[in-house]
Tab-separated table of C-alpha atoms in Angstrom:
chain	number	residue	atom	x	y	z
A	44	MET	CA	3.790	-6.766	-12.831
A	45	LYS	CA	0.310	-5.092	-13.311
A	46	ILE	CA	-2.185	-7.111	-11.709
A	47	GLU	CA	-5.667	-6.365	-12.222
A	48	LEU	CA	-8.364	-6.129	-9.267
A	49	LEU	CA	-11.824	-6.822	-10.924
A	50	ALA	CA	-14.717	-6.170	-8.786
A	51	PRO	CA	-18.512	-6.549	-8.987
A	52	ALA	CA	-20.962	-4.031	-10.057
A	53	GLY	CA	-24.512	-5.225	-9.478
A	54	ASP	CA	-26.047	-1.776	-10.195
A	55	LEU	CA	-24.821	1.813	-10.867
A	56	GLU	CA	-24.241	2.455	-7.258
A	57	LYS	CA	-21.939	-0.261	-6.586
A	58	LEU	CA	-20.182	0.273	-9.610
A	59	LYS	CA	-19.248	3.728	-8.174
A	60	ALA	CA	-18.401	2.375	-5.016
A	61	ALA	CA	-16.313	-0.256	-6.596
A	62	VAL	CA	-14.230	2.126	-8.644
A	63	LEU	CA	-14.065	4.739	-5.427
A	64	TYR	CA	-12.715	1.913	-3.447
A	65	GLY	CA	-9.753	0.886	-5.602
A	66	ALA	CA	-11.137	-1.397	-8.371
A	67	ASP	CA	-9.186	-1.643	-11.746
A	68	ALA	CA	-11.951	-3.082	-13.282
A	69	VAL	CA	-15.514	-3.909	-12.643
A	70	TYR	CA	-17.889	-6.298	-14.222
A	71	LEU	CA	-21.600	-5.909	-14.579
A	72	GLY	CA	-24.843	-7.151	-16.458
A	73	GLY	CA	-27.286	-5.446	-18.725
A	74	ARG	CA	-31.209	-6.450	-18.399
A	75	HIS	CA	-30.397	-9.524	-20.766
A	76	PHE	CA	-28.199	-12.535	-20.790
A	77	GLY	CA	-26.322	-12.394	-17.868
A	78	LEU	CA	-26.265	-15.165	-14.890
A	79	ARG	CA	-27.339	-12.804	-12.459
A	80	ALA	CA	-31.030	-12.126	-13.090
A	81	GLY	CA	-31.671	-10.860	-9.389
A	82	ALA	CA	-28.905	-8.022	-9.338
A	83	GLY	CA	-30.041	-4.685	-10.103
A	84	ASN	CA	-28.460	-4.997	-13.354
A	85	PHE	CA	-28.006	-2.038	-15.781
A	86	SER	CA	-30.212	-0.537	-18.273
A	87	GLU	CA	-28.788	0.860	-21.563
A	88	GLU	CA	-28.808	4.306	-20.118
A	89	GLU	CA	-27.098	3.251	-17.030
A	90	LEU	CA	-24.513	0.806	-18.897
A	91	ILE	CA	-23.370	4.346	-20.605
A	92	GLU	CA	-23.493	6.486	-17.612
A	93	GLY	CA	-21.243	3.492	-15.524
A	94	VAL	CA	-18.687	3.231	-18.291
A	95	ARG	CA	-18.500	6.916	-18.702
A	96	PHE	CA	-17.637	7.114	-15.054
A	97	ALA	CA	-15.269	4.121	-14.783
A	98	HIS	CA	-13.370	5.373	-17.784
A	99	GLY	CA	-13.362	8.936	-16.237
A	100	LYS	CA	-11.492	7.183	-13.284
A	101	GLY	CA	-8.944	4.788	-15.375
A	102	VAL	CA	-11.409	1.794	-14.706
A	103	GLN	CA	-12.413	-0.842	-17.451
A	104	VAL	CA	-15.577	-2.281	-17.852
A	105	TYR	CA	-16.810	-5.855	-18.689
A	106	VAL	CA	-20.188	-6.904	-19.656
A	107	THR	CA	-21.333	-10.342	-18.826
A	108	VAL	CA	-23.201	-11.990	-21.887
A	109	ASN	CA	-22.637	-15.831	-20.391
A	110	ILE	CA	-25.824	-17.670	-20.465
A	111	PHE	CA	-26.275	-20.723	-22.444
A	112	ALA	CA	-28.140	-19.521	-25.212
A	113	HIS	CA	-31.258	-21.249	-26.942
A	114	ASN	CA	-32.442	-20.303	-30.601
A	115	SER	CA	-34.520	-17.549	-29.522
A	116	ASP	CA	-31.928	-15.708	-27.624
A	117	LEU	CA	-29.762	-15.521	-30.711
A	118	GLU	CA	-32.583	-13.746	-32.839
A	119	VAL	CA	-32.038	-10.585	-30.378
A	120	LEU	CA	-28.389	-10.979	-29.260
A	121	PRO	CA	-26.935	-9.012	-31.992
A	122	ALA	CA	-29.055	-5.813	-31.177
A	123	TYR	CA	-27.922	-6.260	-27.489
A	124	LEU	CA	-24.147	-6.547	-28.607
A	125	GLU	CA	-24.272	-3.499	-30.330
A	126	THR	CA	-25.752	-1.665	-27.443
A	127	ILE	CA	-22.605	-2.865	-25.462
A	128	ARG	CA	-20.287	-1.927	-28.022
A	129	ALA	CA	-21.663	1.430	-28.460
A	130	ALA	CA	-21.576	2.106	-25.011
A	131	GLY	CA	-17.867	1.715	-24.870
A	132	ALA	CA	-17.515	-1.464	-22.585
A	133	ASP	CA	-13.821	-2.871	-22.936
A	134	ALA	CA	-14.857	-6.530	-22.902
A	135	VAL	CA	-17.757	-8.796	-22.990
A	136	ILE	CA	-17.672	-12.381	-20.733
A	137	VAL	CA	-19.325	-15.045	-22.612
A	138	SER	CA	-19.282	-19.002	-22.084
A	139	ASP	CA	-21.497	-20.351	-25.263
A	140	PRO	CA	-19.479	-20.943	-28.102
A	141	GLY	CA	-22.140	-19.922	-30.396
A	142	VAL	CA	-21.807	-16.702	-28.811
A	143	ILE	CA	-18.351	-16.170	-29.121
A	144	ASP	CA	-18.660	-16.927	-32.701
A	145	LEU	CA	-21.131	-14.626	-33.390
A	146	ILE	CA	-19.271	-11.675	-31.277
A	147	ARG	CA	-16.344	-12.569	-33.626
A	148	ARG	CA	-18.024	-12.201	-36.870
A	149	LEU	CA	-20.164	-8.830	-35.435
A	150	HIS	CA	-17.597	-7.344	-33.452
A	151	PRO	CA	-14.341	-8.786	-34.245
A	152	GLY	CA	-12.670	-5.795	-32.180
A	153	LEU	CA	-14.389	-6.586	-28.859
A	154	PRO	CA	-12.292	-8.437	-26.549
A	155	ILE	CA	-13.950	-11.623	-25.200
A	156	HIS	CA	-13.356	-12.799	-21.821
A	157	LEU	CA	-14.265	-16.613	-21.465
A	158	SER	CA	-17.122	-17.088	-18.307
A	159	THR	CA	-16.068	-19.296	-15.208
A	160	GLN	CA	-19.436	-20.924	-16.396
A	161	ALA	CA	-17.620	-22.777	-19.023
A	162	ASN	CA	-15.684	-24.825	-16.519
A	163	THR	CA	-12.431	-24.265	-17.879
A	164	THR	CA	-10.181	-26.860	-15.896
A	165	ASN	CA	-7.096	-27.949	-17.746
A	166	TRP	CA	-4.522	-26.459	-20.363
A	167	ALA	CA	-5.694	-28.222	-23.246
A	168	ALA	CA	-9.155	-26.315	-22.957
A	169	ALA	CA	-7.690	-23.436	-22.504
A	170	SER	CA	-5.442	-23.895	-25.750
A	171	PHE	CA	-8.419	-24.550	-27.414
A	172	TRP	CA	-10.172	-21.360	-26.439
A	173	GLU	CA	-6.919	-19.554	-26.969
A	174	ARG	CA	-7.018	-20.523	-30.506
A	175	LEU	CA	-10.592	-19.192	-31.150
A	176	GLY	CA	-9.263	-15.934	-30.141
A	177	VAL	CA	-10.399	-15.760	-26.542
A	178	LYS	CA	-8.418	-12.616	-24.870
A	179	ARG	CA	-8.977	-14.187	-21.217
A	180	ILE	CA	-10.097	-17.157	-19.231
A	181	VAL	CA	-11.957	-17.040	-16.025
A	182	LEU	CA	-10.863	-20.314	-14.712
A	183	ALA	CA	-13.100	-22.516	-12.874
A	184	ARG	CA	-12.901	-22.453	-9.137
A	185	GLU	CA	-12.302	-26.139	-9.010
A	186	LEU	CA	-8.331	-25.865	-9.756
A	187	SER	CA	-5.530	-25.958	-7.490
A	188	LEU	CA	-2.451	-23.726	-7.138
A	189	PRO	CA	-0.349	-26.046	-9.254
A	190	GLU	CA	-2.643	-26.946	-12.040
A	191	ILE	CA	-2.922	-23.098	-12.457
A	192	GLY	CA	0.548	-23.243	-12.777
A	193	GLN	CA	0.342	-25.975	-15.693
A	194	ILE	CA	-2.157	-23.913	-17.686
A	195	ARG	CA	-0.021	-20.906	-17.223
A	196	ASP	CA	3.016	-22.551	-18.661
A	197	LYS	CA	1.033	-23.811	-21.732
A	198	VAL	CA	-0.854	-20.585	-22.883
A	199	GLN	CA	-0.005	-16.728	-23.429
A	200	LEU	CA	-3.799	-15.492	-22.881
A	201	GLU	CA	-4.724	-13.776	-19.819
A	202	LEU	CA	-5.908	-15.778	-16.601
A	203	GLU	CA	-8.257	-14.722	-14.213
A	204	ILE	CA	-9.649	-16.501	-10.981
A	205	PHE	CA	-11.979	-15.596	-8.146
A	206	VAL	CA	-10.343	-14.980	-5.162
A	207	HIS	CA	-13.430	-13.897	-2.802
A	208	GLY	CA	-16.920	-14.625	-2.290
A	209	ALA	CA	-19.971	-17.263	-3.081
A	210	MET	CA	-18.772	-20.752	-3.955
A	211	CYS	CA	-21.214	-23.120	-6.043
A	212	ILE	CA	-21.799	-26.824	-5.054
A	213	SER	CA	-21.654	-27.615	-8.585
A	214	TYR	CA	-19.342	-26.761	-11.247
A	215	SER	CA	-20.049	-22.696	-11.448
A	216	GLY	CA	-23.777	-23.025	-12.306
A	217	ARG	CA	-23.954	-26.553	-13.613
A	218	CYS	CA	-26.620	-27.493	-11.454
A	219	LEU	CA	-30.330	-28.360	-11.674
A	220	LEU	CA	-31.403	-28.104	-8.083
A	221	SER	CA	-32.946	-24.504	-9.188
A	222	ASN	CA	-34.691	-25.508	-12.168
A	223	TYR	CA	-36.125	-28.506	-10.839
A	224	LEU	CA	-37.375	-27.094	-7.578
A	225	THR	CA	-38.635	-23.625	-8.376
A	226	GLY	CA	-38.396	-23.591	-12.494
A	227	ARG	CA	-35.741	-20.847	-12.170
A	228	ASP	CA	-32.741	-22.069	-14.519
A	229	ALA	CA	-29.376	-21.273	-13.180
A	230	ASN	CA	-27.788	-21.536	-16.581
A	231	ARG	CA	-30.220	-18.763	-17.690
A	232	GLY	CA	-29.440	-16.447	-14.759
A	233	ASP	CA	-31.996	-17.124	-12.478
A	234	CYS	CA	-30.807	-19.518	-9.612
A	235	ALA	CA	-32.511	-19.769	-6.762
A	236	GLN	CA	-29.561	-20.753	-4.602
A	237	SER	CA	-31.679	-24.245	-3.750
A	238	CYS	CA	-28.565	-25.275	-2.183
A	239	ARG	CA	-28.612	-22.972	0.392
A	240	TRP	CA	-32.304	-24.008	2.028
A	241	ARG	CA	-32.790	-26.274	4.782
A	242	TYR	CA	-33.539	-29.564	4.287
A	243	ALA	CA	-34.874	-32.737	5.770
A	244	LEU	CA	-35.343	-36.438	4.899
A	245	VAL	CA	-39.045	-37.699	4.086
A	246	GLU	CA	-39.586	-41.766	3.967
A	247	GLU	CA	-41.944	-42.470	0.806
A	248	LYS	CA	-44.790	-44.419	2.987
A	249	ARG	CA	-44.870	-41.923	5.826
A	250	PRO	CA	-45.478	-38.292	4.343
A	251	GLY	CA	-45.487	-35.227	6.483
A	252	GLU	CA	-42.932	-36.980	9.110
A	253	TYR	CA	-39.795	-35.129	8.754
A	254	PHE	CA	-36.439	-36.870	9.644
A	255	GLY	CA	-33.753	-34.349	10.533
A	256	ILE	CA	-30.405	-34.954	8.539
A	257	GLU	CA	-28.869	-31.997	10.409
A	258	GLU	CA	-25.727	-31.528	12.221
A	259	ASP	CA	-27.172	-29.512	14.941
A	260	ASP	CA	-30.451	-28.919	15.966
A	261	ARG	CA	-31.398	-25.882	13.448
A	262	GLY	CA	-31.264	-27.528	10.161
A	263	SER	CA	-29.117	-29.271	7.710
A	264	TYR	CA	-26.473	-27.555	5.743
A	265	ILE	CA	-24.976	-30.407	3.726
A	266	LEU	CA	-25.059	-28.479	0.342
A	267	GLY	CA	-23.873	-25.175	1.381
A	268	SER	CA	-20.664	-24.053	0.435
A	269	ARG	CA	-18.366	-21.499	2.630
A	270	ASP	CA	-17.280	-19.082	0.961
A	271	LEU	CA	-13.753	-17.813	-0.773
A	272	CYS	CA	-11.467	-15.971	0.722
A	273	LEU	CA	-7.571	-15.988	-0.664
A	274	ILE	CA	-6.474	-12.708	0.923
A	275	GLU	CA	-3.588	-14.696	2.608
A	276	HIS	CA	-2.619	-15.998	-0.783
A	277	ILE	CA	-1.752	-13.042	-2.900
A	278	PRO	CA	2.002	-13.826	-3.112
A	279	GLN	CA	1.393	-17.144	-4.413
A	280	LEU	CA	-1.333	-16.317	-7.021
A	281	VAL	CA	0.990	-13.534	-8.695
A	282	LYS	CA	3.969	-16.126	-8.966
A	283	ALA	CA	1.508	-18.471	-10.529
A	284	GLY	CA	0.815	-15.900	-13.228
A	285	ILE	CA	-2.532	-14.674	-12.403
A	286	ASN	CA	-3.907	-11.744	-14.482
A	287	SER	CA	-7.113	-10.571	-12.877
A	288	PHE	CA	-8.009	-11.211	-9.354
A	289	LYS	CA	-11.707	-11.313	-9.129
A	290	ILE	CA	-14.099	-10.623	-6.535
A	291	GLU	CA	-17.656	-12.305	-6.322
A	292	GLY	CA	-20.659	-10.463	-5.388
A	293	ARG	CA	-22.990	-8.647	-7.820
A	294	MET	CA	-26.061	-9.460	-5.619
A	295	LYS	CA	-24.070	-8.149	-2.340
A	296	SER	CA	-24.446	-5.010	-0.727
A	297	VAL	CA	-22.606	-1.812	-1.840
A	298	ASN	CA	-21.122	-2.295	1.995
A	299	TYR	CA	-19.950	-5.633	0.815
A	300	VAL	CA	-18.139	-4.554	-2.460
A	301	ALA	CA	-16.622	-1.400	-0.747
A	302	GLY	CA	-15.300	-3.249	2.170
A	303	VAL	CA	-13.847	-6.138	0.139
A	304	VAL	CA	-12.235	-4.305	-2.574
A	305	LYS	CA	-10.718	-1.913	0.095
A	306	VAL	CA	-9.012	-4.703	1.416
A	307	TYR	CA	-7.845	-6.471	-1.346
A	308	ARG	CA	-6.510	-3.527	-3.038
A	309	GLU	CA	-4.347	-2.565	-0.155
A	310	ALA	CA	-2.984	-6.045	0.320
A	311	LEU	CA	-2.348	-6.212	-3.237
A	312	ASP	CA	-0.371	-2.817	-3.468
A	313	ALA	CA	1.300	-3.641	-0.593
A	314	TYR	CA	2.978	-6.803	-2.266
A	315	LEU	CA	3.570	-5.674	-5.456
A	316	ALA	CA	5.440	-2.375	-4.040
A	317	ASP	CA	7.822	-4.563	-2.198
A	318	PRO	CA	7.513	-8.558	-2.686
A	319	GLU	CA	10.848	-9.415	-0.729
A	320	ASN	CA	9.506	-8.017	2.467
A	321	TYR	CA	5.817	-8.144	2.224
A	322	THR	CA	3.964	-9.581	5.080
A	323	PHE	CA	0.467	-10.209	5.586
A	324	ASN	CA	-1.160	-7.620	7.862
A	325	PRO	CA	-3.602	-9.030	10.419
A	326	ALA	CA	-5.846	-6.014	10.322
A	327	TRP	CA	-6.903	-7.262	6.782
A	328	TRP	CA	-8.093	-10.421	7.950
A	329	GLU	CA	-10.156	-8.543	10.656
A	330	GLU	CA	-11.286	-6.008	8.326
A	331	ILE	CA	-12.288	-8.849	5.492
A	332	SER	CA	-14.430	-10.511	8.515
A	333	LYS	CA	-16.692	-7.567	8.958
A	334	VAL	CA	-18.715	-7.910	5.888
A	335	SER	CA	-21.786	-10.412	6.260
A	336	HIS	CA	-19.888	-13.736	4.938
A	337	ARG	CA	-20.204	-17.503	5.387
A	338	SER	CA	-17.037	-19.327	7.261
A	339	TYR	CA	-14.114	-18.505	4.775
A	340	THR	CA	-12.446	-21.354	3.066
A	341	THR	CA	-9.067	-21.363	0.571
A	342	GLY	CA	-11.408	-23.564	-1.649
A	343	PHE	CA	-9.349	-25.811	-4.059
A	344	LEU	CA	-6.084	-23.981	-3.995
A	345	SER	CA	-4.500	-26.716	-2.176
A	346	GLY	CA	-6.356	-29.415	-3.553
A	347	SER	CA	-10.039	-30.684	-2.674
A	348	PRO	CA	-11.187	-29.268	0.540
A	349	GLY	CA	-13.235	-31.980	1.656
A	350	VAL	CA	-15.399	-31.209	4.428
A	351	SER	CA	-13.642	-28.068	5.109
A	352	GLY	CA	-15.195	-26.488	1.917
A	353	GLN	CA	-18.766	-26.851	3.461
A	354	HIS	CA	-20.672	-25.234	5.972
A	355	TYR	CA	-22.207	-27.345	9.196
A	356	GLU	CA	-22.714	-24.674	11.533
A	357	GLY	CA	-25.958	-23.434	12.974
A	358	GLU	CA	-25.739	-19.751	11.917
A	359	ILE	CA	-24.580	-19.599	7.986
A	360	TYR	CA	-23.696	-15.948	8.013
A	361	LYS	CA	-21.440	-13.986	10.272
A	362	ARG	CA	-20.855	-10.105	10.504
A	363	SER	CA	-19.528	-8.087	13.080
A	364	ARG	CA	-20.864	-4.317	11.743
A	365	VAL	CA	-24.261	-3.470	10.764
A	366	PHE	CA	-24.454	-1.638	7.682
A	367	VAL	CA	-26.460	1.648	8.519
A	368	GLY	CA	-25.817	4.477	6.328
A	369	LEU	CA	-24.190	5.615	2.971
A	370	VAL	CA	-22.715	9.276	2.587
A	371	ARG	CA	-24.069	11.309	-0.454
A	372	ASP	CA	-22.738	14.583	0.339
A	373	TYR	CA	-20.662	16.540	3.060
A	374	ASP	CA	-20.641	20.212	3.828
A	375	HIS	CA	-17.175	21.597	5.065
A	376	THR	CA	-18.764	24.464	6.320
A	377	SER	CA	-21.059	23.219	8.659
A	378	GLY	CA	-19.107	19.823	9.167
A	379	LEU	CA	-22.609	17.981	8.287
A	380	ALA	CA	-23.120	14.992	6.224
A	381	LEU	CA	-25.709	14.081	3.909
A	382	VAL	CA	-26.626	10.132	4.954
A	383	GLU	CA	-28.661	7.625	3.390
A	384	GLN	CA	-29.930	5.298	5.865
A	385	ARG	CA	-29.749	1.753	5.219
A	386	ASN	CA	-30.434	0.106	8.556
A	387	ARG	CA	-31.679	1.781	11.630
A	388	PHE	CA	-29.084	3.893	13.569
A	389	ALA	CA	-29.885	6.351	16.582
A	390	LEU	CA	-28.227	8.830	18.947
A	391	GLY	CA	-25.543	7.178	21.138
A	392	ASP	CA	-24.807	4.692	18.716
A	393	GLU	CA	-20.998	4.109	17.896
A	394	VAL	CA	-20.305	3.704	14.175
A	395	GLU	CA	-17.160	2.889	12.043
A	396	VAL	CA	-16.555	5.003	8.839
A	397	LEU	CA	-15.115	3.281	5.964
A	398	VAL	CA	-13.609	5.722	3.770
A	399	PRO	CA	-12.454	5.575	0.106
A	400	GLY	CA	-8.580	5.734	0.057
A	401	GLY	CA	-8.015	6.735	3.589
A	402	ASN	CA	-7.977	5.558	7.156
A	403	ASN	CA	-11.275	4.149	8.791
A	404	PHE	CA	-12.200	5.783	12.044
A	405	SER	CA	-15.206	5.531	14.658
A	406	GLN	CA	-17.305	7.931	16.684
A	407	LYS	CA	-20.453	8.366	18.312
A	408	ILE	CA	-23.418	9.460	16.395
A	409	ILE	CA	-24.315	12.759	18.785
A	410	GLU	CA	-27.061	14.507	16.614
A	411	ILE	CA	-29.559	13.325	13.353
A	412	ILE	CA	-31.160	16.082	11.706
A	413	ASP	CA	-33.889	15.226	9.456
A	414	GLN	CA	-34.980	16.708	5.921
A	415	GLU	CA	-37.425	19.435	7.881
A	416	GLY	CA	-34.438	20.447	9.845
A	417	CYS	CA	-35.669	19.193	13.076
A	418	SER	CA	-33.116	16.952	15.250
A	419	VAL	CA	-34.567	13.466	15.676
A	420	ALA	CA	-33.568	10.585	18.096
A	421	ALA	CA	-33.598	7.981	15.011
A	422	ALA	CA	-33.231	7.261	11.659
A	423	PRO	CA	-35.784	4.084	11.452
A	424	HIS	CA	-36.924	4.590	7.648
A	425	PRO	CA	-35.307	2.825	4.793
A	426	GLN	CA	-33.392	5.189	2.715
A	427	GLN	CA	-34.093	8.087	4.670
A	428	LEU	CA	-32.044	11.172	4.334
A	429	VAL	CA	-30.705	12.712	7.247
A	430	ARG	CA	-27.816	14.940	8.521
A	431	VAL	CA	-25.038	13.829	10.838
A	432	PRO	CA	-22.174	15.943	12.303
A	433	PHE	CA	-18.792	14.368	11.908
A	434	ASP	CA	-15.572	15.193	13.683
A	435	ARG	CA	-13.662	15.203	10.473
A	436	ALA	CA	-14.677	15.539	6.687
A	437	VAL	CA	-16.086	12.395	5.147
A	438	PRO	CA	-16.173	11.598	1.360
A	439	GLU	CA	-19.033	10.588	-0.676
A	440	TYR	CA	-19.699	6.799	-0.526
A	441	ALA	CA	-18.170	6.745	3.034
A	442	ILE	CA	-20.081	3.937	4.463
A	443	LEU	CA	-21.120	4.004	8.143
A	444	ARG	CA	-21.051	0.604	10.278
A	445	ARG	CA	-22.635	0.089	13.506
A	446	ILE	CA	-20.385	-1.885	15.912
């Protein structure tokens, strides 16, 4: 059974990383009508280049058009849909019934995936969307494994679920906090993630006096969901009839995309190759914990997570590695890699090299050569290009992480 691994592509660089590190498909947003306005997103030219690159590697591209549209949006949407179709996108991810109807009339051959923003939580709703011609449903994150199985039994369309990444405290964006506090509408792609802020209690007649409601002395996290991670539950999800495993993170770094995609690729391939003898490799858990993340949870997979789904600890983000560089080129004659700096690194640093389609390795930085050909002690400047010798060949898009 072919199971799709679907990765986020916040910009062209992340798209290429997702493809090279093992994604079967990527999802991205253009400059309009998507629910990640803060991501880099794609111009028309970048969309064409991204589709061409992905298709050249046998990878599909899905474009988000999943806002809840207002009347003014409908006036310009047809031209944008034509841009997506002309670029060669393999499907559009949509949540608004009016937009779905518009696509079916203007581009009946363009497959429609129903966004998680539509909050499909039962088989009757899934059946309704199936009759309307939707090819795939991205199920709500708030479903348990038995509920997913019941939906699978009732419909023939494809089912996609999130297996990794950030969770929303509301039903996938149906939240007024951001709009109320900042004027930025979560349902039009501009969520300020107000639920991640630190809060205190103020009594009406005592302005300026803040009473802590936190569980520790660093602040309150009562609205902060943990991050979803289902890496250990691949067998159950495959048996439940899931067609696509989706990774959240269009606003995350290229390091996050590469690291998470690689781990899920290895785990999924290992299970599909030999389901009867499959065992979970603890190294996958170690690797998935190296990228910046909140404490992990399995979400609603076994029912309501209760307090285990929320973050109550002092430090929200965890990481054991710092992303310091991205390999842009490698000279086999000199053994030097052209590295684009992402965080400061220096002589003597021990770095771990994450490579697409191969084994990671570690080594010490023994030399750094700047663009003028001079040996320097460190690479302190953002996106500075330097050359670094490596003990072995490193491919483009290899990632350097300081231990």
